[in-house]
PDB file of C-alpha atoms in Angstrom:
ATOM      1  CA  UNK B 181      57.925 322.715  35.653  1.00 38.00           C
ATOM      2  CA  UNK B 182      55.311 322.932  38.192  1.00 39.00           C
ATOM      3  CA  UNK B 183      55.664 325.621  40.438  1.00 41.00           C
ATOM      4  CA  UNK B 184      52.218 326.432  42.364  1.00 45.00           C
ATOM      5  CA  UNK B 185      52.269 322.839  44.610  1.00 48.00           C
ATOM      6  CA  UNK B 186      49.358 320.836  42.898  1.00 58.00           C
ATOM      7  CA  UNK B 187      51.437 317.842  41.699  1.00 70.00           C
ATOM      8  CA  UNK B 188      50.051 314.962  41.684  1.00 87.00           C
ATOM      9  CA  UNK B 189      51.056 312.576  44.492  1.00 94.00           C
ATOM     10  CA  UNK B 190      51.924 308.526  44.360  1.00 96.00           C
ATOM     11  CA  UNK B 191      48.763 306.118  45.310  1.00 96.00           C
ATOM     12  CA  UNK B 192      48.375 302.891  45.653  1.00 96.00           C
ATOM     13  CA  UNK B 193      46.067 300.715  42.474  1.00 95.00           C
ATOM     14  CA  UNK B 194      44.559 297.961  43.596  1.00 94.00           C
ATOM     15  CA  UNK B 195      43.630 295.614  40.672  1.00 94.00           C
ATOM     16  CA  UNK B 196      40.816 292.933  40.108  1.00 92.00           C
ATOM     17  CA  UNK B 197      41.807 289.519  41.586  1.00 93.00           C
ATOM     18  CA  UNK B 198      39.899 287.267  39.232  1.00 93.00           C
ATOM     19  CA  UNK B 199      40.237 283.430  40.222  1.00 94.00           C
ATOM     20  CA  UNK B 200      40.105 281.373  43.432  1.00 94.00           C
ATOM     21  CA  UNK B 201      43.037 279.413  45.351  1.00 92.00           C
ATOM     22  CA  UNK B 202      42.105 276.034  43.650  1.00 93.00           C
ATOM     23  CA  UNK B 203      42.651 277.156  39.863  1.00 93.00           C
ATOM     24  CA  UNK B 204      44.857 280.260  40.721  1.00 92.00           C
ATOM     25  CA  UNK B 205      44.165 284.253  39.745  1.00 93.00           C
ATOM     26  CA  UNK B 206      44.227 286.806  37.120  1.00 93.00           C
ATOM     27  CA  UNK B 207      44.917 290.618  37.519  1.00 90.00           C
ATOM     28  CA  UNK B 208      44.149 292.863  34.386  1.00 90.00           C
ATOM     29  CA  UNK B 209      45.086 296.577  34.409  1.00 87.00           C
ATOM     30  CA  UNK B 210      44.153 298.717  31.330  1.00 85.00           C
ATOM     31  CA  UNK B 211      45.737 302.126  30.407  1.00 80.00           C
ATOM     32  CA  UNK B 212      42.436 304.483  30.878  1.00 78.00           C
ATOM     33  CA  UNK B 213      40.779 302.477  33.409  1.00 83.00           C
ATOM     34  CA  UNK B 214      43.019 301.406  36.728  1.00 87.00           C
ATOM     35  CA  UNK B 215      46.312 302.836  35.036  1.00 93.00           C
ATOM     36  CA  UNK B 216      45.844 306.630  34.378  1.00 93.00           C
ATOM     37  CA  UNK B 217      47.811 306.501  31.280  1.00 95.00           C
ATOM     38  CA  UNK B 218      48.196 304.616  28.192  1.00 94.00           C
ATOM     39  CA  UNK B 219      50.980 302.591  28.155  1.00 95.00           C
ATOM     40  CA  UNK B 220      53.912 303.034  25.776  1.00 96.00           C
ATOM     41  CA  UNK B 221      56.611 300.635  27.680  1.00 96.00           C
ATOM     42  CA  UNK B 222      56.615 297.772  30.037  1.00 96.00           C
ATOM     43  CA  UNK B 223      59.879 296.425  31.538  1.00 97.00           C
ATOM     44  CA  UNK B 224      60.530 294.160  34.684  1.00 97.00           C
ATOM     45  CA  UNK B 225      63.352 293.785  37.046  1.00 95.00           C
ATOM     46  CA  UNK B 226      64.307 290.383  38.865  1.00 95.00           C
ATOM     47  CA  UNK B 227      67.435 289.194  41.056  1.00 94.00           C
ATOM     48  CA  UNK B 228      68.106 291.991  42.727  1.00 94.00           C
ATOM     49  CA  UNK B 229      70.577 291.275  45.415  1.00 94.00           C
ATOM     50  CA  UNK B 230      68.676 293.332  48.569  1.00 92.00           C
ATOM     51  CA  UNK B 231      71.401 295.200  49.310  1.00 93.00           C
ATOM     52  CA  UNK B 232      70.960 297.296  46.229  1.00 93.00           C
ATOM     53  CA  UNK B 233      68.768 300.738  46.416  1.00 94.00           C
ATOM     54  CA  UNK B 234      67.553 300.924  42.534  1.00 95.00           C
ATOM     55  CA  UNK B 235      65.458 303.941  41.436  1.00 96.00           C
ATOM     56  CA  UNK B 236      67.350 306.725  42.696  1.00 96.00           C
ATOM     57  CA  UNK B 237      65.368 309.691  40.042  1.00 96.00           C
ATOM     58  CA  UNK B 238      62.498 311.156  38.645  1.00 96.00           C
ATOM     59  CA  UNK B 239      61.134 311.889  35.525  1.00 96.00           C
ATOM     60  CA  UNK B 240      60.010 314.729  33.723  1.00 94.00           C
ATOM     61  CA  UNK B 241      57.096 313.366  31.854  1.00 96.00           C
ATOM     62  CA  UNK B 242      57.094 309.520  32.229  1.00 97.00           C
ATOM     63  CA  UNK B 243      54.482 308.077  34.620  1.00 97.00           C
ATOM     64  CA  UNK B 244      54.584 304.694  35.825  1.00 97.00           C
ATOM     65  CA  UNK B 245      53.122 301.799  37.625  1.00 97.00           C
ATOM     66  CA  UNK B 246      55.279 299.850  39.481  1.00 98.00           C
ATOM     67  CA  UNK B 247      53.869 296.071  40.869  1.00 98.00           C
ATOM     68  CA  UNK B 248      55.519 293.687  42.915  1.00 97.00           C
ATOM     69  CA  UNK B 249      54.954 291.055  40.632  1.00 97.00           C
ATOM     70  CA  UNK B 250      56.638 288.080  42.995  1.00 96.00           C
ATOM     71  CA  UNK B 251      58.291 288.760  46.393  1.00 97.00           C
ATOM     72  CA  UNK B 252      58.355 292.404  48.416  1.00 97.00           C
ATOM     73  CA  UNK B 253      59.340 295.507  47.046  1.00 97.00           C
ATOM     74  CA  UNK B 254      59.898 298.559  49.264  1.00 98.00           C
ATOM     75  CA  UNK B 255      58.970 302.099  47.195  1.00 98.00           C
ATOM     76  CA  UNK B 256      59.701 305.053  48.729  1.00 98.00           C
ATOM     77  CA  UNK B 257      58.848 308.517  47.332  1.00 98.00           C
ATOM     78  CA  UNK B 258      59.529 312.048  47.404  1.00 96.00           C
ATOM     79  CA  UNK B 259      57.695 314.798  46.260  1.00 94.00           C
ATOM     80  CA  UNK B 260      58.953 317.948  45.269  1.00 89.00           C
ATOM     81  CA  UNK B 261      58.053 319.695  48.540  1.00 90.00           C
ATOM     82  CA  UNK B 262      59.666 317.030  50.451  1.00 91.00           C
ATOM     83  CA  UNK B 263      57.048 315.118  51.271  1.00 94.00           C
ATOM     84  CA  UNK B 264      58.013 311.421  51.986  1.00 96.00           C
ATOM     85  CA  UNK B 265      55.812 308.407  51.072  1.00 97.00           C
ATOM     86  CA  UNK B 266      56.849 304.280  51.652  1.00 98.00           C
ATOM     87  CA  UNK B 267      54.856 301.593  49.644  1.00 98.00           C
ATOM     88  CA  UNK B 268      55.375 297.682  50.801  1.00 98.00           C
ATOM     89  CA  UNK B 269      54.134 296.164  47.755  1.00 98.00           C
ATOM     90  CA  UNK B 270      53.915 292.269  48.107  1.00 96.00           C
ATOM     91  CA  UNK B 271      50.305 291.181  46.274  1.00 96.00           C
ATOM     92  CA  UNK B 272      50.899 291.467  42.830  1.00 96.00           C
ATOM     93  CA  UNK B 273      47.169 292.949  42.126  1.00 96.00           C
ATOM     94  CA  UNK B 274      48.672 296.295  43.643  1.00 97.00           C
ATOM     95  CA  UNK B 275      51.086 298.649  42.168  1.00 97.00           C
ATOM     96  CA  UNK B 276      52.085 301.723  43.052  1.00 98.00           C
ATOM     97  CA  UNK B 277      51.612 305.208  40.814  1.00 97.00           C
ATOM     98  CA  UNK B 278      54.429 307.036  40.259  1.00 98.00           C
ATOM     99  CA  UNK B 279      53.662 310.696  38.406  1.00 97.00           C
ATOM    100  CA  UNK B 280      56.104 312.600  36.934  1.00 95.00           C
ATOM    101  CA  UNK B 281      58.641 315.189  38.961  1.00 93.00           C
ATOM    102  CA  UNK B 282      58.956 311.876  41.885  1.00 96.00           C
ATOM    103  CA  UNK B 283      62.228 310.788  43.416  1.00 97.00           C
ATOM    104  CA  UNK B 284      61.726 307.529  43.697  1.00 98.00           C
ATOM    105  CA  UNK B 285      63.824 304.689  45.212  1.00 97.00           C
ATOM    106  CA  UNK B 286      63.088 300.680  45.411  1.00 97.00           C
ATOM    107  CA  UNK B 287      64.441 297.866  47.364  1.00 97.00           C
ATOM    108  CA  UNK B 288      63.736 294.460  47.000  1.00 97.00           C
ATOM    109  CA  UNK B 289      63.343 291.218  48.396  1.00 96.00           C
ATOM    110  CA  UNK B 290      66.030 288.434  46.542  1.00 92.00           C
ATOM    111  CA  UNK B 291      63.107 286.623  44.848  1.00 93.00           C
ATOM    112  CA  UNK B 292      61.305 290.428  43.660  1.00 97.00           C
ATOM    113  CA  UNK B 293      59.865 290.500  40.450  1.00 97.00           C
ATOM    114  CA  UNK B 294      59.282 294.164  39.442  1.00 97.00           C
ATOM    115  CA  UNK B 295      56.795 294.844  36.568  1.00 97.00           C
ATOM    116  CA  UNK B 296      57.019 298.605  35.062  1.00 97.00           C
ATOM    117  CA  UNK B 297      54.276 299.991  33.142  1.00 97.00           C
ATOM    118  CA  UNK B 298      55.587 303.467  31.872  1.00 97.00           C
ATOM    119  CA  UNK B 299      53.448 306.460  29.844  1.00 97.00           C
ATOM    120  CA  UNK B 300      56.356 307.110  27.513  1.00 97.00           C
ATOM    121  CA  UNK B 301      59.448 304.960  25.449  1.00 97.00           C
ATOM    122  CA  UNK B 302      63.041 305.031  27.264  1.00 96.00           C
ATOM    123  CA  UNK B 303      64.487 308.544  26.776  1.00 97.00           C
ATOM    124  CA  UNK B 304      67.450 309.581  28.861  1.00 96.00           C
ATOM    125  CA  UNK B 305      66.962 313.049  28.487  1.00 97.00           C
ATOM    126  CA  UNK B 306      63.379 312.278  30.758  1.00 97.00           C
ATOM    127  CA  UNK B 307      65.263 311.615  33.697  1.00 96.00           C
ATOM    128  CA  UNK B 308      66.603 313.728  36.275  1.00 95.00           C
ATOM    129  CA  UNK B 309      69.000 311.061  38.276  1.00 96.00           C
ATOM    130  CA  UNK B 310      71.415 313.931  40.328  1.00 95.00           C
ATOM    131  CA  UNK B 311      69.308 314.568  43.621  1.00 94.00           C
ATOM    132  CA  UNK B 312      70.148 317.710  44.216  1.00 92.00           C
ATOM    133  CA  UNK B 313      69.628 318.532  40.614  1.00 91.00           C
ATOM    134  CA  UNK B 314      65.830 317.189  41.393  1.00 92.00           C
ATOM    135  CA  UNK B 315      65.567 319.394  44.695  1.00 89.00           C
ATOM    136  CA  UNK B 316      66.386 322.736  42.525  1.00 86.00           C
ATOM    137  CA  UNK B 317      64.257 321.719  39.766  1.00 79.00           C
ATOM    138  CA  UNK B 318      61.383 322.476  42.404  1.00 73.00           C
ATOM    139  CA  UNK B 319      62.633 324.675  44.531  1.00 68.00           C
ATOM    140  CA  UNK B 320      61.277 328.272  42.842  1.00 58.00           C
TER     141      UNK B 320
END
């Protein structure tokens, strides 16, 4: 638990868009270079009807990258001191970095692709998914 207010904060990655419009493009994100972690789990969401909020907790430990792989994605963010932060991502050579001890919420566009690119494997025990539960964590 972080308790003296220097956690990190989400930020925007902008990745190299290799190509042209003729032949089409190529992003490339390593773990070390424009991800801050190495990556030990990619997943991807799609279909989303947009009425759905998904998200909705933090982790612990797990750090991710989240990128609009297809369509819009609205990511909004909360930091433990309450600080509130909104990402539009709709160019899939950006993502969005989410460190640990983030609320984090997304809503999509019908035709949203989401990719995930996570520091750790699924582990249930890594998330804190009760708001309020999140708020006390931090609030020493």
């Amino acid at each position: 638990m972080q308790n003296d207010h220097s956690w990190k904060k989400p930020y925007l990655i902008e990745f190299p868009k290799i190509g042209n419009p003729h032949e089409g493009y190529i992003s490339v994100g390593e773990g070390g270079g424009q991800i801050p972690f190495e990556i030990k789990r990619s997943f991807w969401t799609y279909f989303t009807p947009e009425s759905i909020v998904r998200g909705r907790h933090a982790h612990y430990q797990t750090e991710q990258v989240l990128i609009a792989v297809t369509g819009r994605i609205v990511v909004i963010t909360e930091l433990p001191d309450g600080e509130i932060l909104t990402f539009p991502l709709e160019q899939a050579n950006v993502g969005v970095y989410i460190p640990p001890n983030v609320w984090h919420t997304m809503q999509y566009s019908h035709t949203a692709v989401q990719l995930v690119l996570a520091s750790c494997p699924y582990d249930a025990s890594d998330y804190i998914r009760d708001y309020s539960l999140f708020r006390q964590t931090w609030a020493k």
